[in-house]
Amino acid sequence: MSATSDLFSKLLVQPDFFPRLPQQKRLYEVAKVSIHLGQLSAGSKLPSSRELARDLGMARNTVIAAFEQLMAEGYVTSAQGSGTYVANLTELKLAAQVMPAPLASEVPGAETTLLSRRGAHITAFGAGERFEIFPFVPADDDFSSFPFKVWQRLQNRVWRDIHPDLLDYGRAGGYLPLRQAIAEYVAASRSVKATAHNILITSGTQQSLDLCAQLLADVGDTAWVEDPCYWGARRVFEACDLNLHPITVDGEGMALKPADLACDPRLIYVTPSHQYPTGAIMSLARRRELLDVAVRKNAWILEDDYDSEFRYTGRPLASLQGLDKDERVVYLGTFSKVLYPGIKVGYMVVPAALADAFKSALYDLQRPGQLMVQAALADFISLGHFATHIRKIRQIYGSRRELLRKTLAGEFGSQLNQQVRISHEESGLHLLIEVPDHVDDVALEKLAAESGIEVRALSAYYLSLPVRRGLLVGYAYVTPDKIVYYGKILASVIQSGLS
Amino acid sequence: MSATSDLFSKLLVQPDFFPRLPQQKRLYEVAKVSIHLGQLSAGSKLPSSRELARDLGMARNTVIAAFEQLMAEGYVTSAQGSGTYVANLTELKLAAQVMPAPLASEVPGAETTLLSRRGAHITAFGAGERFEIFPFVPADDDFSSFPFKVWQRLQNRVWRDIHPDLLDYGRAGGYLPLRQAIAEYVAASRSVKATAHNILITSGTQQSLDLCAQLLADVGDTAWVEDPCYWGARRVFEACDLNLHPITVDGEGMALKPADLACDPRLIYVTPSHQYPTGAIMSLARRRELLDVAVRKNAWILEDDYDSEFRYTGRPLASLQGLDKDERVVYLGTFSKVLYPGIKVGYMVVPAALADAFKSALYDLQRPGQLMVQAALADFISLGHFATHIRKIRQIYGSRRELLRKTLAGEFGSQLNQQVRISHEESGLHLLIEVPDHVDDVALEKLAAESGIEVRALSAYYLSLPVRRGLLVGYAYVTPDKIVYYGKILASVIQSGLS
């Protein structure tokens, strides 16, 4: 029996290794994991399909099918008549596919030759909506709490007393009164040190991240990211040709290990207030440690504070930026969550030394504009509507969260905290239901979809092994009656996956 | 006398080599040009300042000052005590600075160590506003022709009958009725082959170009650009780490030479309807040639049709995209020029084979949104307001163009067509006034600024030598009384530079 057959068969008998998948898919996963973990090194030759079939006790067609999928995804290559070899992963940048990989049939074949390498990589596995946490009952999203009439009145006011400058792109990094209003808001609510001078208004967090990646990192530089990680940040960094170094997240957020410190980052992307997607809140000790590391490594921390407004009880920890004495943190915020997603207004607080360069590049690369919306938003904040609205939706979303948790807990009964855990931190717009490691959460996601429920598998957000298993459930825009009705169905889907 | 001294002195005696600049600046220019043209190769040692001063008959301080500027901009390096050496230009990507370089004092020194290499490159020479053609009389821009009341009414209609989907990001590449309206519009006005399926709405041309660069080209790939070139495209390509290969523009647009064909492009960026900034219209023969080349080289043509609405007489040539039988053209359009800049709505028509990949990446990388604005714009077009508005501003801007030309012609008198040429093509939003090659147009730009007139030097838009000299004058948003008053001042500024 070859060393490879031996390796594969040891992995295959492990009880938690996708026991419910068909043989072909399990063999594919085993090979992929071995390649990623370096147990099969680049250039090494695989046993023939005949040998492997014999050693593993599988049908030869099963082995061939698994090989074909590995080949289609670039994990192995074959030279006519001379066997199958492990490909060079660094070259292929396959990091994004470690866990639940799409089937080869899902990869749009025709397009890959038309696109660049990075273009093919970014688009090969479908749009990021596959990683976005939608309301778990897909219907009309409930945005009814937004004060449309007030918003419309404020917009009309701006359009009535129009100033030509507001129709232009704007070269100052955004509408000054809005930058002032944001400076006051983030100082009060998040202890962020900001003045209008070092705030830039962007058209959203993706645009903020893009600017950071282009201005602060070069091709091939390393970005530390949380593992699991927010897909949108990953995509932007990949498009800017950065190397991603995943760092495991535990209950206290990003957990640096000595091995991580061997890899020098240029950027460190974190979501400390409410880790995306696990919900972990970074402890004060970890925050201090991370700031120290950033100074020592001469790296920039990008603090994405995407949903800190949705803290339902207690007071949140101050922002990382607020703790930072060395000007190493870029703080990113957005209005998409509090107002409505399509408004496309985000902001960044940059160290003072970077402010001019960022404003110049914002104008040059993105041409900002949208000053009329920014003016209405400045009024919305300064007249107190923003604070009122946050209080209101915090109450609404908090009670929806509680309702979903109660509904699920009632259904799970004694399984709760034994086979199933429901996240308990009181913040955010989605809930995490964790299941044991041997449960295939991607299969659960599919099963739920068949019942009309849209959830996301936690394991899909990971860049490296091991992964945790669970489902991410967006509840904020779902009305209470639907939460109860579909919550029960979701619980029974999960139960069917546990048995 | 060293070979270098010999080379410099030959260049310095040429009559057209910035005769009006101080000695120090001339020496700096001479050295820079020699380095760019490869007459001084990377790594070669320059004579000492003492030698050069003696050979060229200059004060030694003059030579030292020129050296210092070259060093500050990265053209030369010095090793302590061992002399001055020519730097590696490819590495430094200094192409953007070939012509009128900023003074070393303008480079923000403190920031360059904080930023990445590409970040420093993009921001080192000030924001692109230095290359943007503003209204030549800087005051409140005159956008008064825009039908604000109609626009406000349409926006209010969308906000009254609100649909939750329109508050979201949108995953379809833009609001469908708007994509349909654009498909009809570009087919009728520009012979573009488009359906709603292969149109994407972006937040502007910068965002469209960014998507193209990331999806269609890899780091280090070559983009052919026009020389002179639109600064915004250049910046985006640089941020995406593409190599720029400049191709000379003449009266018929981009003029391919055999040497150009030796350099394989992945992208070809052109403005065929109205070359930016010279105004040249690409001839039909050249269009056919370019399409052929794109097919042969397996390259993508990016056709930026940024201002084709402003054709004042006759019918424009059809778009390149309309001539393309091989699906090699991505067509880019914008509403910034016709409506108002800050609206931030642009669009791209992509080959059908690319449509799905582009929509997926648009969602993933940029998170589009702004569907409420898109809905109002769809109504604005389908109710006929767009067509009416174009007719109206075409008339207004056409008459302003004529007024500026007459005013200038009257002042120049017999100098016209002898020492000064005014562009005669009947389109666009700016006028090009060409001056003889020996005139320093950057100095003219500064002189005009001292009289409160904002114009741009044509030579600054070039990436390689030789350059043409002239001034770009934006007239569209300037009221007639100001055109006459300041037009006369502008003419006298130019005359003072000619004498």
JSON list of C-alpha atoms in Angstrom, two decimals, chain B residues 406-497:
[
{"chain": "B", "resi": 406, "resn": "LYS", "atom": "CA", "xyz": [-14.82, 83.79, -31.52]},
{"chain": "B", "resi": 407, "resn": "THR", "atom": "CA", "xyz": [-13.59, 85.73, -28.52]},
{"chain": "B", "resi": 408, "resn": "LEU", "atom": "CA", "xyz": [-10.17, 84.10, -28.64]},
{"chain": "B", "resi": 409, "resn": "ALA", "atom": "CA", "xyz": [-9.93, 84.40, -32.44]},
{"chain": "B", "resi": 410, "resn": "GLY", "atom": "CA", "xyz": [-10.73, 88.09, -32.24]},
{"chain": "B", "resi": 411, "resn": "GLU", "atom": "CA", "xyz": [-7.93, 88.64, -29.74]},
{"chain": "B", "resi": 412, "resn": "PHE", "atom": "CA", "xyz": [-5.37, 86.50, -31.55]},
{"chain": "B", "resi": 413, "resn": "GLY", "atom": "CA", "xyz": [-6.02, 88.14, -34.88]},
{"chain": "B", "resi": 414, "resn": "SER", "atom": "CA", "xyz": [-3.26, 87.33, -37.32]},
{"chain": "B", "resi": 415, "resn": "GLN", "atom": "CA", "xyz": [-1.51, 85.02, -34.87]},
{"chain": "B", "resi": 416, "resn": "LEU", "atom": "CA", "xyz": [-4.35, 82.53, -35.38]},
{"chain": "B", "resi": 417, "resn": "ASN", "atom": "CA", "xyz": [-3.30, 79.45, -37.32]},
{"chain": "B", "resi": 418, "resn": "GLN", "atom": "CA", "xyz": [0.22, 80.79, -37.37]},
{"chain": "B", "resi": 419, "resn": "GLN", "atom": "CA", "xyz": [1.30, 80.69, -33.76]},
{"chain": "B", "resi": 420, "resn": "VAL", "atom": "CA", "xyz": [-1.93, 79.50, -32.18]},
{"chain": "B", "resi": 421, "resn": "ARG", "atom": "CA", "xyz": [-4.43, 76.91, -33.32]},
{"chain": "B", "resi": 422, "resn": "ILE", "atom": "CA", "xyz": [-7.89, 76.43, -31.84]},
{"chain": "B", "resi": 423, "resn": "SER", "atom": "CA", "xyz": [-9.40, 72.96, -32.12]},
{"chain": "B", "resi": 424, "resn": "HIS", "atom": "CA", "xyz": [-12.14, 72.89, -34.71]},
{"chain": "B", "resi": 425, "resn": "GLU", "atom": "CA", "xyz": [-13.97, 69.63, -34.04]},
{"chain": "B", "resi": 426, "resn": "GLU", "atom": "CA", "xyz": [-17.54, 70.28, -33.05]},
{"chain": "B", "resi": 427, "resn": "SER", "atom": "CA", "xyz": [-17.89, 68.29, -29.89]},
{"chain": "B", "resi": 428, "resn": "GLY", "atom": "CA", "xyz": [-17.06, 67.91, -26.22]},
{"chain": "B", "resi": 429, "resn": "LEU", "atom": "CA", "xyz": [-17.01, 70.18, -23.22]},
{"chain": "B", "resi": 430, "resn": "HIS", "atom": "CA", "xyz": [-13.56, 71.70, -23.58]},
{"chain": "B", "resi": 431, "resn": "LEU", "atom": "CA", "xyz": [-11.54, 73.46, -26.23]},
{"chain": "B", "resi": 432, "resn": "LEU", "atom": "CA", "xyz": [-7.91, 72.82, -27.09]},
{"chain": "B", "resi": 433, "resn": "ILE", "atom": "CA", "xyz": [-5.69, 75.79, -27.90]},
{"chain": "B", "resi": 434, "resn": "GLU", "atom": "CA", "xyz": [-2.43, 74.56, -29.40]},
{"chain": "B", "resi": 435, "resn": "VAL", "atom": "CA", "xyz": [0.78, 76.56, -29.17]},
{"chain": "B", "resi": 436, "resn": "PRO", "atom": "CA", "xyz": [4.17, 75.98, -30.81]},
{"chain": "B", "resi": 437, "resn": "ASP", "atom": "CA", "xyz": [6.30, 73.16, -29.39]},
{"chain": "B", "resi": 438, "resn": "HIS", "atom": "CA", "xyz": [8.87, 75.49, -27.87]},
{"chain": "B", "resi": 439, "resn": "VAL", "atom": "CA", "xyz": [6.31, 77.22, -25.66]},
{"chain": "B", "resi": 440, "resn": "ASP", "atom": "CA", "xyz": [6.24, 75.98, -22.06]},
{"chain": "B", "resi": 441, "resn": "ASP", "atom": "CA", "xyz": [2.52, 75.29, -21.60]},
{"chain": "B", "resi": 442, "resn": "VAL", "atom": "CA", "xyz": [2.92, 74.46, -17.92]},
{"chain": "B", "resi": 443, "resn": "ALA", "atom": "CA", "xyz": [4.26, 77.97, -17.39]},
{"chain": "B", "resi": 444, "resn": "LEU", "atom": "CA", "xyz": [1.25, 79.27, -19.34]},
{"chain": "B", "resi": 445, "resn": "GLU", "atom": "CA", "xyz": [-1.06, 77.32, -17.06]},
{"chain": "B", "resi": 446, "resn": "LYS", "atom": "CA", "xyz": [0.54, 78.94, -14.03]},
{"chain": "B", "resi": 447, "resn": "LEU", "atom": "CA", "xyz": [0.41, 82.38, -15.59]},
{"chain": "B", "resi": 448, "resn": "ALA", "atom": "CA", "xyz": [-3.31, 81.92, -16.30]},
{"chain": "B", "resi": 449, "resn": "ALA", "atom": "CA", "xyz": [-3.91, 80.78, -12.72]},
{"chain": "B", "resi": 450, "resn": "GLU", "atom": "CA", "xyz": [-2.43, 84.08, -11.52]},
{"chain": "B", "resi": 451, "resn": "SER", "atom": "CA", "xyz": [-5.20, 85.80, -13.48]},
{"chain": "B", "resi": 452, "resn": "GLY", "atom": "CA", "xyz": [-7.84, 83.56, -11.88]},
{"chain": "B", "resi": 453, "resn": "ILE", "atom": "CA", "xyz": [-8.20, 81.35, -14.94]},
{"chain": "B", "resi": 454, "resn": "GLU", "atom": "CA", "xyz": [-8.06, 77.57, -14.58]},
{"chain": "B", "resi": 455, "resn": "VAL", "atom": "CA", "xyz": [-6.73, 75.79, -17.66]},
{"chain": "B", "resi": 456, "resn": "ARG", "atom": "CA", "xyz": [-4.63, 72.68, -18.11]},
{"chain": "B", "resi": 457, "resn": "ALA", "atom": "CA", "xyz": [-1.36, 72.19, -19.99]},
{"chain": "B", "resi": 458, "resn": "LEU", "atom": "CA", "xyz": [-1.72, 69.63, -22.77]},
{"chain": "B", "resi": 459, "resn": "SER", "atom": "CA", "xyz": [1.86, 68.37, -22.30]},
{"chain": "B", "resi": 460, "resn": "ALA", "atom": "CA", "xyz": [1.05, 67.16, -18.77]},
{"chain": "B", "resi": 461, "resn": "TYR", "atom": "CA", "xyz": [-1.25, 64.47, -20.19]},
{"chain": "B", "resi": 462, "resn": "TYR", "atom": "CA", "xyz": [1.57, 62.75, -22.07]},
{"chain": "B", "resi": 463, "resn": "LEU", "atom": "CA", "xyz": [3.32, 59.61, -20.92]},
{"chain": "B", "resi": 464, "resn": "SER", "atom": "CA", "xyz": [6.20, 59.78, -23.40]},
{"chain": "B", "resi": 465, "resn": "LEU", "atom": "CA", "xyz": [8.04, 62.11, -25.72]},
{"chain": "B", "resi": 466, "resn": "PRO", "atom": "CA", "xyz": [7.51, 64.00, -27.95]},
{"chain": "B", "resi": 467, "resn": "VAL", "atom": "CA", "xyz": [4.66, 66.04, -26.52]},
{"chain": "B", "resi": 468, "resn": "ARG", "atom": "CA", "xyz": [2.41, 68.63, -28.12]},
{"chain": "B", "resi": 469, "resn": "ARG", "atom": "CA", "xyz": [1.91, 71.92, -26.31]},
{"chain": "B", "resi": 470, "resn": "GLY", "atom": "CA", "xyz": [-1.33, 73.69, -25.62]},
{"chain": "B", "resi": 471, "resn": "LEU", "atom": "CA", "xyz": [-4.04, 74.57, -23.15]},
{"chain": "B", "resi": 472, "resn": "LEU", "atom": "CA", "xyz": [-7.30, 72.75, -22.42]},
{"chain": "B", "resi": 473, "resn": "VAL", "atom": "CA", "xyz": [-10.14, 75.10, -21.65]},
{"chain": "B", "resi": 474, "resn": "GLY", "atom": "CA", "xyz": [-13.40, 73.88, -20.11]},
{"chain": "B", "resi": 475, "resn": "TYR", "atom": "CA", "xyz": [-16.25, 76.18, -21.20]},
{"chain": "B", "resi": 476, "resn": "ALA", "atom": "CA", "xyz": [-19.49, 74.23, -20.77]},
{"chain": "B", "resi": 477, "resn": "TYR", "atom": "CA", "xyz": [-20.48, 75.37, -17.28]},
{"chain": "B", "resi": 478, "resn": "VAL", "atom": "CA", "xyz": [-19.37, 78.99, -17.77]},
{"chain": "B", "resi": 479, "resn": "THR", "atom": "CA", "xyz": [-21.93, 81.70, -18.48]},
{"chain": "B", "resi": 480, "resn": "PRO", "atom": "CA", "xyz": [-21.57, 83.76, -21.70]},
{"chain": "B", "resi": 481, "resn": "ASP", "atom": "CA", "xyz": [-20.64, 87.07, -20.04]},
{"chain": "B", "resi": 482, "resn": "LYS", "atom": "CA", "xyz": [-17.76, 85.38, -18.22]},
{"chain": "B", "resi": 483, "resn": "ILE", "atom": "CA", "xyz": [-16.67, 83.59, -21.38]},
{"chain": "B", "resi": 484, "resn": "VAL", "atom": "CA", "xyz": [-16.18, 86.93, -23.14]},
{"chain": "B", "resi": 485, "resn": "TYR", "atom": "CA", "xyz": [-14.53, 88.71, -20.21]},
{"chain": "B", "resi": 486, "resn": "TYR", "atom": "CA", "xyz": [-12.15, 85.96, -19.16]},
{"chain": "B", "resi": 487, "resn": "GLY", "atom": "CA", "xyz": [-11.64, 84.68, -22.70]},
{"chain": "B", "resi": 488, "resn": "LYS", "atom": "CA", "xyz": [-9.91, 87.98, -23.52]},
{"chain": "B", "resi": 489, "resn": "ILE", "atom": "CA", "xyz": [-7.67, 87.69, -20.46]},
{"chain": "B", "resi": 490, "resn": "LEU", "atom": "CA", "xyz": [-6.80, 84.13, -21.42]},
{"chain": "B", "resi": 491, "resn": "ALA", "atom": "CA", "xyz": [-5.86, 85.25, -24.93]},
{"chain": "B", "resi": 492, "resn": "SER", "atom": "CA", "xyz": [-3.52, 87.90, -23.56]},
{"chain": "B", "resi": 493, "resn": "VAL", "atom": "CA", "xyz": [-1.91, 85.39, -21.18]},
{"chain": "B", "resi": 494, "resn": "ILE", "atom": "CA", "xyz": [-1.21, 83.14, -24.14]},
{"chain": "B", "resi": 495, "resn": "GLN", "atom": "CA", "xyz": [0.12, 86.02, -26.19]},
{"chain": "B", "resi": 496, "resn": "SER", "atom": "CA", "xyz": [2.50, 86.97, -23.42]},
{"chain": "B", "resi": 497, "resn": "GLY", "atom": "CA", "xyz": [3.81, 83.39, -23.45]}
]
